Amino acid sequence: MHRRRFLKLAAATGVTTSIGGCSSDEEPSPEPPTETRSPGTPEPTSTPELEDRLPYGDQFETVIDLQKAGADPEGEESIVPVLEEHMDDDTLLYLPSGHYLMDETVTHFEFENLGILGDNAIIVPAEGFNSVFFDLGRPEQATGLLFEGVTFDFNAPDAGSRPLSALVDDDLVVRDLVVTGTQGGGRAMLRVDVSHEDGTGLVERTRLLDGAETETNATGCLVGDTNRGHIQFVNCEMEGFPDNGLYADPEEGSVEVIGGYYANCDVSCIRVGNDSVVRGARVRCDKAPSGYGNMRGIRLTHAEGALVEDCVIELLDVGGSDGAIACAKTLTSATVRDTKIRVNTDDIEGVKVKYPEDAPHDGPITFEGVEITGSAANKAAVEIQQRENCTFEGVTIDQDGENRDGIIMDGYSNATIRDCEFQVTGEPIVAPEDATVNVVGTIPERLNDPPQEPDTDAGF
């Protein structure tokens, strides 16, 4: 019987148990038999009591207490053999509180309904082990994976690479996975792919706290090229990666980023494509490690209909950046709504919209209710590079750094600026002669200049 329960289906039957008794052909014993166990024999690993006590226990046919099965909670002996012995379909592997040593990759590609659940369980790498810890699933071979409540300790020098690589067709849940200590190996710290177009995944409260060494060029979390489904990232935290923090723009499928904190990553803190959504996230760059040259906040790549909404993005100290929100050349259309942007680093834009790679498909890019503040000097709060169909509605720009323009159009562009307020030390709107800019109900003001009445119908 096939089961995919984590996101869609209800629980089913009980668990496997060890029971002593007699066959129906024997005389019944006057008293229940007393189970005897020779010294060193493991205790039963799956019991009804464990099923009742654990979250999700009733969603698996078998529940295994790995500590009772022989996993050393003192971190002296590797738990890899115990893990490999008990991984199976419809099985929940439970790691009670303790420190657990891993010295090899646990690989399990083909499964249906597999769970790994920790309760204050901390996994540490053996000295010299710097590879993937759990390599689980492959497209068209795996569905239904729960991975929850496990902390990975990378605090030893050069410790750790990727705690989890999960490639499943559907029903992926990664929750409360925490990594402490700086990653010493070079690859994405996590990888999650949902490989069926109708599949779904959830990554919740995953915290990658200390990033990676600069020379690793590592990403925080990668949604890879086998992804076809939809993945939610809910209230996650990713900080300090020399590549993207959340690198989630596969060619197919979509991503939804809800809440969370993403900070101090190079290339971008959040990178999404397709019709993805970033809502309620906080992005902050307030320190610039050596070698970080393009610390973008949110980057929208090959998207059509991407949405950024109710976010806060702060570029307070960055070693170069294409902007707090960077719209790539491959971006077709997008909306940024009700988002606050603060830029304090000179020569850095709040928004940068690059020229379209495929001009005939240059769709609308809309900014609604966006606030851009901060003390950045020079250049402009917004730069538009040869784009048509850009609209700014209810946008506020208030930047008091020297020689700071509001919106600057590079080359041929077409934009509508409606009901906006600009207060900058440079020019509120800069456009070349071949640009078409319609300004309606907008207050473009240079700081320290006399106030102006709203221009009800002006054009450039």
Coordinates of C-alpha atoms in Angstrom, one line a residue:
M1 CA 0.0 0.0 0.0
H2 CA 1.5 3.3 -1.0
R3 CA 1.4 6.2 1.5
R4 CA 2.4 9.8 1.0
R5 CA 1.2 11.5 4.2
F6 CA 3.2 14.5 5.3
L7 CA 1.4 17.1 3.4
K8 CA -1.7 15.4 2.0
L9 CA -2.9 12.2 3.6
A10 CA -4.0 11.1 7.0
A11 CA -2.4 8.5 9.2
A12 CA -3.1 4.7 8.9
T13 CA -2.1 1.7 11.0
G14 CA 0.1 0.9 13.9
V15 CA 3.7 -0.1 14.3
T16 CA 5.7 -3.3 14.3
T17 CA 6.1 -4.8 17.8
S18 CA 8.0 -7.6 19.5
I19 CA 5.4 -9.8 21.3
G20 CA 5.9 -13.1 23.2
G21 CA 3.1 -15.7 23.1
C22 CA 1.9 -19.0 22.0
S23 CA 0.3 -20.4 18.9
S24 CA -3.4 -21.2 18.9
D25 CA -2.6 -25.0 19.0
E26 CA -0.9 -24.8 22.4
E27 CA -2.5 -24.8 25.8
P28 CA -2.7 -21.2 27.1
S29 CA -0.2 -20.3 29.8
P30 CA -1.7 -19.6 33.2
E31 CA 0.4 -16.4 33.3
P32 CA 1.9 -14.1 30.6
P33 CA 5.3 -15.4 29.7
T34 CA 8.3 -13.5 31.1
E35 CA 10.6 -12.3 28.3
T36 CA 14.2 -13.0 28.9
R37 CA 17.0 -11.3 27.2
S38 CA 20.7 -12.3 27.1
P39 CA 23.2 -9.7 28.0
G40 CA 23.9 -7.3 25.1
T41 CA 20.7 -8.1 23.3
P42 CA 19.2 -4.8 22.0
E43 CA 15.9 -3.7 23.5
P44 CA 12.8 -3.7 21.2
T45 CA 13.2 -0.7 18.9
S46 CA 9.5 -0.2 17.9
T47 CA 6.7 -0.1 20.4
P48 CA 3.1 1.1 20.6
E49 CA 4.2 3.5 23.3
L50 CA 6.8 5.1 21.1
E51 CA 4.3 5.5 18.3
D52 CA 1.8 7.2 20.6
R53 CA 4.5 9.5 22.2
L54 CA 6.2 10.8 19.0
P55 CA 4.9 13.4 16.6
Y56 CA 4.0 11.6 13.3
G57 CA 4.4 8.2 15.0
D58 CA 1.0 7.1 13.7
Q59 CA 1.9 8.0 10.1
F60 CA 4.4 5.1 9.7
E61 CA 4.0 1.4 9.9
T62 CA 7.3 1.1 11.7
V63 CA 8.9 3.4 14.3
I64 CA 12.5 2.8 15.3
D65 CA 14.3 4.2 18.3
L66 CA 17.8 4.4 16.9
Q67 CA 19.4 4.7 20.3
K68 CA 17.7 1.5 21.4
A69 CA 18.8 0.0 18.1
G70 CA 22.4 0.7 19.0
A71 CA 23.2 4.3 18.0
D72 CA 25.7 5.8 20.4
P73 CA 24.4 9.0 22.0
E74 CA 27.8 9.9 23.3
G75 CA 29.3 10.6 19.9
E76 CA 32.1 8.0 20.2
E77 CA 30.9 5.5 17.6
S78 CA 29.5 6.2 14.2
I79 CA 25.8 5.8 13.8
V80 CA 26.0 5.2 10.1
P81 CA 25.6 1.4 10.3
V82 CA 22.5 1.7 12.5
L83 CA 21.0 4.2 10.1
E84 CA 21.6 2.1 7.0
E85 CA 20.3 -1.1 8.7
H86 CA 16.9 0.4 9.6
M87 CA 16.1 2.7 6.6
D88 CA 13.0 1.3 4.9
D89 CA 9.7 2.3 3.4
D90 CA 7.0 3.5 5.9
T91 CA 9.6 3.8 8.6
L92 CA 10.2 6.7 11.1
L93 CA 13.8 6.7 12.5
Y94 CA 13.8 8.5 15.9
L95 CA 17.0 10.0 17.3
P96 CA 16.5 10.9 21.1
S97 CA 18.6 13.6 22.7
G98 CA 22.3 13.1 22.3
H99 CA 25.4 13.7 20.2
Y100 CA 25.8 11.3 17.3
L101 CA 28.9 10.8 15.2
M102 CA 28.8 10.3 11.4
D103 CA 31.9 9.4 9.4
E104 CA 30.3 8.4 6.0
T105 CA 27.5 9.5 3.7
V106 CA 24.2 7.7 4.3
T107 CA 22.7 7.0 0.9
H108 CA 19.2 5.9 0.3
F109 CA 17.8 6.6 -3.1
E110 CA 14.6 4.6 -3.4
F111 CA 11.9 4.8 -0.8
E112 CA 8.3 5.7 0.0
N113 CA 7.4 7.4 3.2
L114 CA 10.6 7.7 5.2
G115 CA 11.1 9.9 8.2
I116 CA 14.1 11.0 10.4
L117 CA 13.0 12.7 13.6
G118 CA 15.3 14.2 16.2
D119 CA 14.6 15.4 19.7
N120 CA 17.5 17.6 20.7
A121 CA 19.7 15.4 18.5
I122 CA 23.1 16.8 17.5
I123 CA 25.1 15.2 14.7
V124 CA 28.8 15.8 14.5
P125 CA 31.2 14.8 11.7
A126 CA 34.2 12.6 12.4
E127 CA 37.5 14.2 12.0
G128 CA 38.3 14.5 8.3
F129 CA 34.8 13.8 7.2
N130 CA 33.8 16.6 4.9
S131 CA 31.1 15.3 2.6
V132 CA 27.3 14.9 2.4
F133 CA 25.7 13.4 5.5
F134 CA 22.3 12.3 4.2
D135 CA 21.9 11.8 0.4
L136 CA 18.3 10.8 0.1
G137 CA 16.1 10.2 -2.9
R138 CA 16.3 10.5 -6.7
P139 CA 13.6 11.5 -9.2
E140 CA 11.1 8.8 -10.0
Q141 CA 12.5 6.7 -7.2
A142 CA 11.5 8.4 -4.0
T143 CA 8.4 10.1 -2.5
G144 CA 7.4 11.2 1.0
L145 CA 10.4 12.4 3.1
L146 CA 10.2 13.9 6.6
F147 CA 13.5 15.3 8.1
E148 CA 13.0 17.2 11.3
G149 CA 14.6 18.3 14.5
V150 CA 18.2 17.6 13.8
T151 CA 21.2 19.9 14.5
F152 CA 24.5 19.6 12.7
D153 CA 27.6 20.8 14.6
F154 CA 30.2 22.2 12.2
N155 CA 32.2 24.0 14.9
A156 CA 35.4 22.0 14.5
P157 CA 38.0 23.4 12.0
D158 CA 37.1 22.5 8.4
A159 CA 34.1 20.5 9.5
G160 CA 31.1 19.7 7.5
S161 CA 29.7 20.1 4.0
R162 CA 26.1 19.2 3.3
P163 CA 23.9 17.9 6.0
L164 CA 21.1 16.9 3.6
S165 CA 20.5 16.4 -0.1
A166 CA 16.8 15.5 -0.7
L167 CA 15.5 14.8 -4.2
V168 CA 11.9 13.4 -4.0
D169 CA 8.9 13.5 -6.3
D170 CA 6.4 14.7 -3.8
D171 CA 5.7 15.3 -0.1
L172 CA 9.0 16.7 1.1
V173 CA 9.1 18.2 4.6
V174 CA 12.3 19.6 6.1
R175 CA 11.7 21.3 9.5
D176 CA 13.8 22.6 12.3
L177 CA 17.1 21.6 10.7
V178 CA 19.8 23.7 12.3
V179 CA 23.5 24.0 11.4
T180 CA 25.9 25.7 13.8
G181 CA 29.5 26.5 12.9
T182 CA 31.0 27.6 9.6
Q183 CA 30.9 25.3 6.6
G184 CA 34.3 24.2 5.6
G185 CA 33.5 22.2 2.4
G186 CA 32.5 23.8 -0.9
R187 CA 29.0 23.1 -2.1
A188 CA 25.5 24.1 -1.3
M189 CA 24.9 23.5 2.4
L190 CA 21.4 22.1 1.6
R191 CA 19.8 20.9 -1.5
V192 CA 16.0 20.2 -1.9
D193 CA 14.3 19.3 -5.2
V194 CA 10.7 18.3 -5.7
S195 CA 11.0 16.4 -9.0
H196 CA 7.3 16.0 -10.0
E197 CA 5.4 18.9 -11.5
D198 CA 2.5 18.3 -9.2
G199 CA 4.7 17.7 -6.2
T200 CA 5.0 19.9 -3.1
G201 CA 7.7 20.6 -0.5
L202 CA 8.0 22.5 2.7
V203 CA 11.2 23.8 4.3
E204 CA 10.3 25.3 7.6
R205 CA 12.4 27.0 10.4
T206 CA 15.6 25.8 8.8
R207 CA 18.5 27.8 10.3
L208 CA 21.9 28.0 8.7
L209 CA 23.4 30.3 11.2
D210 CA 27.1 30.7 10.5
G211 CA 27.5 30.5 6.8
A212 CA 30.6 29.2 5.0
E213 CA 34.2 30.1 4.5
T214 CA 34.7 32.5 1.7
E215 CA 37.0 30.2 -0.3
T216 CA 34.3 27.5 -0.4
N217 CA 32.0 29.7 -2.6
A218 CA 29.2 27.8 -1.0
T219 CA 25.4 28.5 -1.3
G220 CA 23.1 28.2 1.7
C221 CA 20.3 26.3 0.2
L222 CA 19.9 25.2 -3.4
V223 CA 16.8 24.2 -5.3
G224 CA 18.4 22.2 -8.0
D225 CA 17.9 21.5 -11.7
T226 CA 15.7 18.4 -11.2
N227 CA 13.0 20.5 -9.4
R228 CA 9.6 20.6 -11.2
G229 CA 7.2 21.2 -8.3
H230 CA 6.5 23.9 -5.7
I231 CA 8.5 24.4 -2.6
Q232 CA 7.7 26.7 0.4
F233 CA 10.4 28.2 2.6
V234 CA 8.7 29.3 5.8
N235 CA 10.5 31.3 8.5
C236 CA 14.0 30.1 7.6
E237 CA 17.3 31.8 8.4
M238 CA 20.3 31.8 6.2
E239 CA 23.4 34.0 6.8
G240 CA 26.9 34.5 5.7
F241 CA 27.3 32.5 2.5
P242 CA 29.9 33.6 -0.2
D243 CA 27.4 32.5 -2.9
N244 CA 23.6 33.0 -2.8
G245 CA 21.9 32.4 0.6
L246 CA 18.7 30.9 -0.9
Y247 CA 19.4 29.9 -4.5
A248 CA 16.0 28.9 -5.7
D249 CA 15.5 29.6 -9.4
P250 CA 15.4 26.3 -11.1
E251 CA 14.4 26.2 -14.8
E252 CA 11.1 24.6 -13.8
G253 CA 8.9 24.7 -10.8
S254 CA 8.3 27.6 -8.4
V255 CA 9.2 28.7 -4.9
E256 CA 7.4 30.6 -2.2
V257 CA 9.5 32.4 0.5
I258 CA 7.4 33.3 3.5
G259 CA 8.9 35.3 6.4
G260 CA 12.4 34.5 7.5
Y261 CA 15.7 36.3 7.8
Y262 CA 18.4 36.3 5.1
A263 CA 21.6 38.2 5.7
N264 CA 25.1 39.0 4.5
C265 CA 25.4 36.7 1.5
D266 CA 27.3 37.5 -1.7
V267 CA 25.6 37.3 -5.1
S268 CA 22.2 37.6 -3.4
C269 CA 20.5 36.7 -0.2
I270 CA 17.4 35.4 -1.9
R271 CA 17.3 34.4 -5.6
V272 CA 14.1 33.2 -7.2
G273 CA 12.8 32.7 -10.7
N274 CA 9.6 31.8 -12.6
D275 CA 6.3 32.8 -10.9
S276 CA 7.8 32.7 -7.5
V277 CA 6.8 34.7 -4.4
V278 CA 8.8 36.4 -1.7
R279 CA 6.5 37.6 1.1
G280 CA 7.2 39.0 4.5
A281 CA 11.0 38.3 4.4
R282 CA 13.6 40.4 6.1
V283 CA 16.9 40.8 4.2
R284 CA 19.9 42.6 5.8
C285 CA 23.5 43.2 4.7
D286 CA 25.4 45.0 7.4
K287 CA 28.9 43.6 7.1
A288 CA 31.0 43.0 4.0
P289 CA 33.5 40.2 4.3
S290 CA 36.6 40.4 2.2
G291 CA 35.9 39.1 -1.3
Y292 CA 32.2 39.8 -1.2
G293 CA 31.7 42.1 -4.3
N294 CA 28.0 41.9 -5.1
M295 CA 25.7 41.7 -2.1
R296 CA 22.3 41.9 -3.6
G297 CA 19.2 41.6 -1.4
I298 CA 16.5 39.9 -3.6
R299 CA 17.4 38.9 -7.1
L300 CA 14.6 38.1 -9.6
T301 CA 16.0 36.1 -12.6
H302 CA 14.1 34.3 -15.3
A303 CA 10.7 35.1 -13.9
E304 CA 7.3 35.8 -15.4
G305 CA 4.9 37.1 -12.8
A306 CA 7.3 37.0 -9.8
L307 CA 6.0 38.8 -6.7
V308 CA 7.9 40.5 -3.8
E309 CA 5.6 41.7 -1.1
D310 CA 5.7 43.1 2.4
C311 CA 9.5 42.7 2.7
V312 CA 12.2 44.7 4.4
I313 CA 15.6 45.0 2.7
E314 CA 18.5 46.8 4.2
L315 CA 21.9 47.4 2.5
L316 CA 23.8 49.1 5.3
D317 CA 27.4 48.0 4.6
V318 CA 28.1 46.1 1.4
G319 CA 31.2 45.4 -0.7
G320 CA 29.4 46.4 -4.0
S321 CA 25.9 45.5 -5.0
D322 CA 23.5 45.6 -8.0
G323 CA 20.8 46.7 -5.7
A324 CA 18.5 45.8 -2.8
I325 CA 16.2 44.4 -5.5
A326 CA 17.9 43.3 -8.7
C327 CA 15.9 42.5 -11.8
A328 CA 18.0 40.4 -14.1
K329 CA 18.1 40.6 -17.9
T330 CA 16.2 37.4 -18.2
L331 CA 13.3 38.8 -16.1
T332 CA 10.1 39.1 -18.1
S333 CA 7.7 40.6 -15.6
A334 CA 7.4 41.1 -11.9
T335 CA 5.6 43.1 -9.2
V336 CA 7.2 44.6 -6.0
R337 CA 4.6 45.7 -3.6
D338 CA 4.5 47.3 -0.1
T339 CA 8.2 46.8 0.5
K340 CA 10.7 48.9 2.5
I341 CA 14.2 49.4 1.2
R342 CA 17.0 51.1 3.1
V343 CA 20.4 51.8 1.5
N344 CA 23.2 53.5 3.4
T345 CA 26.2 52.5 1.3
D346 CA 27.3 55.0 -1.3
D347 CA 27.0 54.2 -5.0
I348 CA 24.5 51.4 -4.5
E349 CA 21.0 51.5 -5.9
G350 CA 17.9 50.5 -4.1
V351 CA 16.4 49.0 -7.2
K352 CA 18.1 48.1 -10.4
V353 CA 16.2 46.8 -13.5
K354 CA 18.6 45.6 -16.2
Y355 CA 17.9 45.8 -19.9
P356 CA 15.9 42.8 -21.2
E357 CA 17.7 39.9 -22.8
D358 CA 14.8 39.3 -25.1
A359 CA 13.3 42.7 -25.8
P360 CA 10.1 41.5 -27.7
H361 CA 9.1 39.8 -24.5
D362 CA 9.7 42.8 -22.2
G363 CA 6.6 42.6 -20.0
P364 CA 5.5 44.9 -17.2
I365 CA 7.6 45.5 -14.1
T366 CA 5.5 47.3 -11.4
F367 CA 6.5 48.9 -8.1
E368 CA 3.6 49.7 -5.8
G369 CA 3.8 51.2 -2.3
V370 CA 7.6 50.8 -2.2
E371 CA 9.6 53.0 0.2
I372 CA 13.3 53.7 -0.4
T373 CA 15.2 55.5 2.3
G374 CA 18.7 55.8 3.6
S375 CA 21.9 57.9 3.5
A376 CA 23.5 56.5 0.3
A377 CA 25.2 59.1 -1.9
N378 CA 25.7 59.3 -5.6
K379 CA 24.0 57.3 -8.4
A380 CA 20.2 56.8 -7.9
A381 CA 17.7 55.1 -5.7
V382 CA 16.3 53.4 -8.8
E383 CA 18.0 52.7 -12.1
I384 CA 16.1 51.5 -15.2
Q385 CA 18.2 50.2 -18.1
Q386 CA 16.4 50.3 -21.4
R387 CA 13.2 48.8 -20.2
E388 CA 9.6 49.3 -21.4
N389 CA 6.5 48.9 -19.3
C390 CA 7.9 50.0 -15.9
T391 CA 5.3 51.5 -13.5
F392 CA 5.9 53.2 -10.2
E393 CA 2.8 53.9 -8.2
G394 CA 2.7 55.2 -4.7
V395 CA 6.5 54.9 -4.4
T396 CA 8.3 57.1 -1.8
I397 CA 12.0 57.9 -2.2
D398 CA 13.6 59.8 0.6
Q399 CA 17.4 59.7 0.5
D400 CA 19.6 62.5 1.8
G401 CA 23.1 61.4 0.7
E402 CA 25.0 63.8 -1.5
N403 CA 24.3 63.9 -5.3
R404 CA 21.7 61.2 -5.0
D405 CA 19.1 61.0 -7.8
G406 CA 15.6 59.5 -7.6
I407 CA 14.9 57.5 -10.7
I408 CA 17.4 57.4 -13.6
M409 CA 16.6 56.0 -17.0
D410 CA 19.4 54.6 -19.1
G411 CA 18.9 54.7 -22.8
Y412 CA 15.5 54.0 -24.4
S413 CA 13.0 53.4 -21.6
N414 CA 9.3 53.7 -21.1
A415 CA 7.9 54.4 -17.6
T416 CA 4.8 55.7 -15.8
I417 CA 5.4 57.4 -12.4
R418 CA 2.1 58.0 -10.6
D419 CA 1.3 59.4 -7.2
C420 CA 4.9 59.2 -6.0
E421 CA 7.0 61.4 -3.7
F422 CA 10.7 61.8 -4.2
Q423 CA 13.0 63.8 -1.9
V424 CA 16.6 63.5 -3.0
T425 CA 19.7 65.7 -3.2
G426 CA 20.2 65.2 -6.9
E427 CA 17.6 65.1 -9.7
P428 CA 14.3 63.4 -8.8
I429 CA 13.9 62.0 -12.3
V430 CA 16.6 61.7 -14.9
A431 CA 15.7 60.6 -18.4
P432 CA 17.4 60.9 -21.8
E433 CA 15.6 62.4 -24.8
D434 CA 14.6 59.1 -26.3
A435 CA 12.9 57.9 -23.1
T436 CA 9.1 58.2 -22.6
V437 CA 8.3 59.0 -19.0
N438 CA 4.7 59.8 -17.9
V439 CA 4.6 61.6 -14.6
V440 CA 1.1 62.0 -13.0
G441 CA 0.2 63.3 -9.5
T442 CA 3.8 63.1 -8.3
I443 CA 5.9 65.3 -6.1
P444 CA 9.5 65.3 -7.4
E445 CA 11.5 67.4 -4.9
R446 CA 15.2 68.2 -4.5
L447 CA 16.1 68.5 -0.8
N448 CA 16.7 72.1 0.2
D449 CA 14.8 73.4 -2.8
P450 CA 11.5 75.3 -2.4
P451 CA 8.5 73.0 -2.1
Q452 CA 6.6 72.4 -5.4
E453 CA 2.9 71.8 -6.0
P454 CA 2.0 68.3 -7.4
D455 CA 2.3 68.2 -11.2
T456 CA -1.0 66.8 -12.4
D457 CA -0.1 66.0 -16.0
A458 CA 3.5 66.3 -17.0
G459 CA 5.7 64.4 -19.4
F460 CA 9.3 64.0 -20.3

